[in-house]
Amino acid sequence: IDLSVTWLGQTMPGCLYNASGVWCREADELEAVLASAAAAVISKSATLLPRDGNPEPRYCRTPLGSINSMGLPNRGFDYYLDYARRYRYGSGKPLFLSLSGLSLDDNCEMLRRLAEEGLPAVPEVNLSCPNVPGKPQLGYDFAATAEALDAFDAAYSGLYGVKLPPYFDPAHFAAMAEILNRHPRLAFVTCINSIGNGLVVDIDSEAVVIKPKDGLGGLGGDYVLPTALANVREFYRLLPGKDVVGCGGVKSGREAFMHILAGARAVQVGTCLYHEGPGAFSRIADELAMLMRVKGYRSLDAFRGRLRTL
Ligand SMILES: O=C(O)c1[nH]c(=O)[nH]c(=O)c1I
């Protein structure tokens, strides 16, 4: 059973890696993911300068997944750029750097500085952080997204990707696809980020469960799987020549299989990784391989994007 994935001009040994934000803020976390069965590594979304993020409690696990309003806590761009300078690219596991500048200028500054380094690290620009108070999600502003992508193309001459928020309307899928298809070096989209601004209530305390934004936070886990699959399948159809990375609700080989069936080139794991740790990657990979064996598939190409309609 071959779980390898060939994209971005390279072949990675498997199809699973971490979702940005989970097990990736510190260098030792990134090293733990690299040392695991994960096939790639992505860093926590970086701002130009380090950030503490929102007040705690800012993350809560629930029976159906998670809610978070971390507020972009990160070590700052230079920390992750330094990690990228020291990264073992010979491992065959690509390194992605998530960038989430607080302004278009900051995103372009980080892209320009990354370009200057000439490192193999691939940027995934985050258009969808839902938890910085006062900062609306770029991915929900189509005009601002169009302007940003033009600026990214000017700032960075290599291949890059974007992390998209979930969309919930065919008109929005179409509008975003029209914008994204203008950019040939935009090689992939990662669908989806958390479903923003959910509210989890604890009926014993009769209170919300996280402190920031009076309890509003991004949802992950089981809550988001159908929305994630819909976004993967719609953008897989609408973005010919681009790759879609599936993210959302993956906790076993089953959900990984669903994402690939929907068109995902590779699959990220967030909430499940947060709680299980990097051992999740070998478990999920084994489960996926088992599922493929039972179904008679020897590679991901044999079923990627083959979701049947009725
Ligand atoms: O609150 C966060 O740090 C955060 N949380 C998310 O759920 N998605 C994001 O892109 C980010 I930047």
XYZ file of C-alpha atoms and ligand atoms in Angstrom:
322
model
C 0.000 0.000 0.000
C 1.548 3.290 -1.122
C 0.505 6.382 0.865
C 3.071 8.692 -0.772
C 2.059 12.002 -2.323
C 3.779 13.742 -5.236
C 3.067 17.500 -5.405
C 4.920 20.821 -5.394
C 7.718 19.138 -7.375
C 8.508 16.622 -4.640
C 7.319 13.303 -3.230
C 6.560 13.025 0.464
C 6.501 9.588 2.122
C 2.856 9.740 3.220
C -0.230 11.951 3.110
C -0.685 13.139 6.700
C 0.742 16.090 8.569
C -0.230 18.580 11.274
C -2.683 21.420 10.846
C -1.024 24.783 11.448
C -1.542 25.833 15.042
C -1.354 22.353 16.526
C 1.897 20.874 17.911
C 3.932 23.436 15.992
C 4.481 26.680 17.934
C 7.838 25.621 19.440
C 10.843 24.074 17.658
C 10.675 20.966 19.855
C 7.040 20.434 18.875
C 7.939 20.753 15.208
C 10.782 18.272 15.732
C 8.371 15.821 17.380
C 6.053 15.992 14.390
C 9.030 15.563 12.037
C 10.191 12.525 14.019
C 6.721 10.965 13.872
C 4.963 9.224 10.982
C 3.818 12.652 9.735
C 4.851 13.105 6.091
C 5.377 16.879 6.374
C 5.498 19.645 8.970
C 3.831 23.063 9.132
C 4.602 25.794 11.660
C 2.200 27.858 13.749
C 0.931 30.907 11.864
C 3.556 33.616 12.273
C 3.193 37.347 12.681
C 6.176 39.632 12.088
C 6.668 40.089 15.824
C 6.140 37.570 18.640
C 2.680 37.517 20.233
C 1.353 36.246 23.534
C -2.129 35.757 22.118
C -5.447 35.922 23.930
C -6.014 35.445 27.698
C -6.610 31.921 28.967
C -8.648 29.741 29.038
C -8.550 29.987 25.256
C -8.848 26.325 24.219
C -11.384 23.740 25.284
C -11.941 20.137 24.268
C -15.522 18.926 23.956
C -17.047 15.486 23.256
C -17.414 16.490 19.588
C -14.136 18.326 19.068
C -12.672 21.631 20.193
C -13.184 25.335 20.462
C -10.269 27.801 20.424
C -9.619 31.490 20.515
C -5.827 31.382 20.839
C -5.372 34.814 19.303
C -2.334 34.024 17.157
C 0.222 33.329 19.907
C 3.522 32.679 18.158
C 7.285 33.183 18.430
C 7.358 35.662 15.545
C 8.481 35.218 11.952
C 12.244 35.239 12.632
C 11.920 32.217 14.927
C 10.229 30.114 12.249
C 12.546 31.424 9.527
C 15.493 30.319 11.664
C 13.859 26.909 12.067
C 13.490 26.766 8.283
C 17.214 27.568 7.896
C 18.131 24.614 10.085
C 15.456 22.212 8.827
C 16.544 18.819 7.417
C 15.011 19.049 3.920
C 16.835 15.816 3.080
C 14.309 14.033 5.282
C 11.994 14.058 2.270
C 9.347 15.661 4.478
C 8.461 19.152 3.229
C 8.384 22.082 5.641
C 5.537 24.561 5.297
C 5.603 27.947 6.999
C 2.223 29.374 7.933
C 2.127 33.165 7.687
C -0.645 35.239 9.241
C 0.437 38.855 9.217
C -1.730 41.464 10.910
C -1.653 43.517 7.707
C -1.072 42.993 4.009
C 2.262 44.765 4.363
C 3.305 42.335 7.092
C 2.351 39.332 4.966
C 4.316 40.748 2.022
C 7.286 41.574 4.255
C 7.385 37.986 5.495
C 7.012 36.609 1.970
C 9.801 38.862 0.674
C 12.127 37.824 3.490
C 11.338 34.181 2.925
C 12.060 34.597 -0.795
C 15.430 36.201 -0.019
C 16.494 33.066 1.846
C 15.934 30.762 -1.104
C 14.903 27.931 1.234
C 12.767 24.969 0.091
C 10.176 25.825 2.777
C 6.744 26.511 1.250
C 4.534 29.336 2.578
C 0.892 28.710 3.474
C -0.613 32.170 3.903
C -3.428 32.141 6.433
C -6.474 34.033 5.168
C -8.685 32.738 7.938
C -7.622 33.408 11.495
C -10.948 33.968 13.278
C -9.608 34.975 16.676
C -7.739 38.277 16.487
C -10.190 40.775 17.980
C -10.928 43.531 15.512
C -9.403 41.665 12.577
C -12.047 40.237 10.215
C -11.106 37.107 8.298
C -9.468 38.131 5.036
C -10.942 35.082 3.304
C -14.460 36.425 3.814
C -13.630 39.715 2.071
C -13.359 38.859 -1.629
C -12.029 42.245 -2.778
C -9.375 42.269 -0.044
C -8.430 38.684 -0.897
C -8.024 39.570 -4.587
C -5.798 42.519 -3.681
C -3.774 40.422 -1.248
C -3.087 37.658 -3.760
C -1.855 40.198 -6.320
C 0.506 41.558 -3.653
C 1.653 38.044 -2.684
C 2.514 37.305 -6.337
C 4.650 40.460 -6.406
C 6.346 39.711 -3.080
C 7.090 36.023 -3.622
C 8.231 34.388 -6.878
C 7.816 30.751 -5.824
C 4.893 28.407 -5.252
C 2.676 29.175 -2.267
C -0.648 28.174 -0.777
C -3.418 29.735 1.256
C -5.398 28.491 4.285
C -9.052 29.161 3.627
C -11.941 29.603 6.017
C -14.979 27.401 5.447
C -17.508 28.681 2.915
C -21.163 27.725 3.080
C -22.682 28.972 -0.165
C -22.116 27.946 -3.810
C -21.918 31.623 -4.802
C -19.026 32.048 -2.387
C -17.226 28.931 -3.669
C -17.557 30.346 -7.192
C -16.444 33.851 -6.224
C -13.370 32.594 -4.387
C -12.477 30.153 -7.174
C -12.631 32.946 -9.739
C -10.131 34.923 -7.673
C -7.850 31.994 -6.847
C -7.690 30.853 -10.481
C -6.044 34.156 -11.463
C -2.863 33.080 -9.649
C -0.816 30.323 -11.343
C 1.805 30.169 -8.554
C -0.873 29.698 -5.961
C -0.316 25.958 -6.017
C -2.657 24.792 -3.250
C -5.464 25.745 -0.946
C -5.906 24.199 2.480
C -9.556 23.674 3.349
C -10.662 24.356 6.018
C -9.660 26.475 8.951
C -11.859 26.212 12.062
C -15.505 27.179 11.756
C -15.248 30.625 13.288
C -17.074 32.061 16.241
C -18.937 29.120 17.634
C -20.139 29.176 21.246
C -19.814 26.241 23.644
C -21.875 26.383 26.842
C -21.238 24.467 30.057
C -24.634 23.834 31.619
C -23.198 23.024 35.054
C -21.403 26.343 35.414
C -23.927 28.029 33.148
C -20.948 29.740 31.549
C -18.975 29.763 28.343
C -15.791 27.650 28.304
C -13.175 30.064 26.919
C -12.359 33.611 28.058
C -11.679 35.585 24.852
C -14.521 37.189 22.897
C -17.059 36.263 25.628
C -16.701 32.608 24.658
C -16.696 32.791 20.864
C -14.093 30.582 19.214
C -13.199 28.488 16.197
C -14.651 24.976 16.110
C -12.650 21.890 15.193
C -13.130 18.140 15.258
C -16.316 16.190 14.530
C -18.287 19.444 14.317
C -16.551 20.456 11.106
C -16.063 17.256 9.063
C -19.015 17.645 6.637
C -18.172 21.312 6.047
C -14.516 20.470 5.497
C -15.400 17.713 3.001
C -17.744 20.047 1.123
C -15.041 22.710 0.818
C -12.477 20.151 -0.332
C -14.812 18.723 -2.968
C -16.035 22.080 -4.262
C -12.538 23.608 -4.586
C -11.203 20.337 -6.053
C -13.763 20.794 -8.822
C -13.337 24.554 -9.185
C -9.522 24.899 -9.145
C -8.165 22.833 -12.043
C -4.400 22.407 -11.804
C -4.259 23.342 -8.122
C -4.038 21.014 -5.151
C -6.460 20.991 -2.244
C -5.205 19.987 1.198
C -7.932 18.556 3.391
C -8.194 19.725 6.997
C -11.044 19.268 9.429
C -12.445 16.409 11.457
C -9.732 13.831 10.705
C -9.366 11.429 13.619
C -8.975 8.061 11.883
C -8.245 6.439 8.555
C -11.921 6.797 7.724
C -11.984 10.609 7.651
C -8.623 10.719 5.872
C -10.122 8.400 3.239
C -13.169 10.665 2.897
C -11.008 13.749 2.379
C -8.947 12.051 -0.333
C -12.095 10.665 -1.975
C -13.367 14.259 -2.026
C -10.185 15.317 -3.804
C -7.587 16.089 -1.137
C -3.957 15.744 -2.228
C -2.827 15.511 1.395
C -4.558 15.649 4.772
C -3.897 17.714 7.905
C -4.788 16.697 11.451
C -5.607 19.302 14.115
C -7.891 18.619 17.089
C -7.083 14.884 17.161
C -3.347 15.657 17.144
C -3.799 18.186 19.953
C -5.060 15.423 22.245
C -3.371 12.254 20.992
C 0.014 13.707 20.086
C 2.195 12.788 17.096
C 1.504 9.074 17.574
C -1.811 9.830 15.865
C -0.066 9.927 12.482
C 1.049 6.274 12.482
C -2.338 5.130 13.788
C -4.299 7.070 11.161
C -1.896 6.033 8.378
C -2.241 2.364 9.373
C -6.025 2.661 9.455
C -6.037 4.318 6.037
C -3.769 1.613 4.596
C -6.035 -1.080 6.038
C -9.104 0.562 4.532
C -7.385 0.763 1.154
C -6.334 -2.866 1.353
C -9.892 -3.993 2.056
C -11.151 -1.877 -0.848
C -8.394 -2.993 -3.235
C -6.687 0.392 -3.662
C -2.865 0.320 -3.857
C -2.265 4.070 -3.970
C -4.090 7.319 -3.213
C -4.259 8.126 -6.928
C -6.541 5.106 -7.347
C -9.378 6.851 -5.526
C -8.486 10.551 -5.096
C -11.389 12.712 -6.221
C -13.534 9.699 -7.133
C -16.371 10.533 -4.739
C -19.477 9.292 -6.494
C -22.641 11.322 -6.821
C -26.058 9.721 -7.038
O -6.492 31.739 17.374
C -5.579 31.312 16.598
O -4.359 31.488 16.778
C -6.085 30.572 15.399
N -7.066 29.668 15.633
C -7.683 28.998 14.603
O -8.589 28.167 14.816
N -7.277 29.234 13.330
C -6.287 30.116 13.038
O -5.950 30.301 11.842
C -5.660 30.811 14.130
I -4.138 32.147 13.708
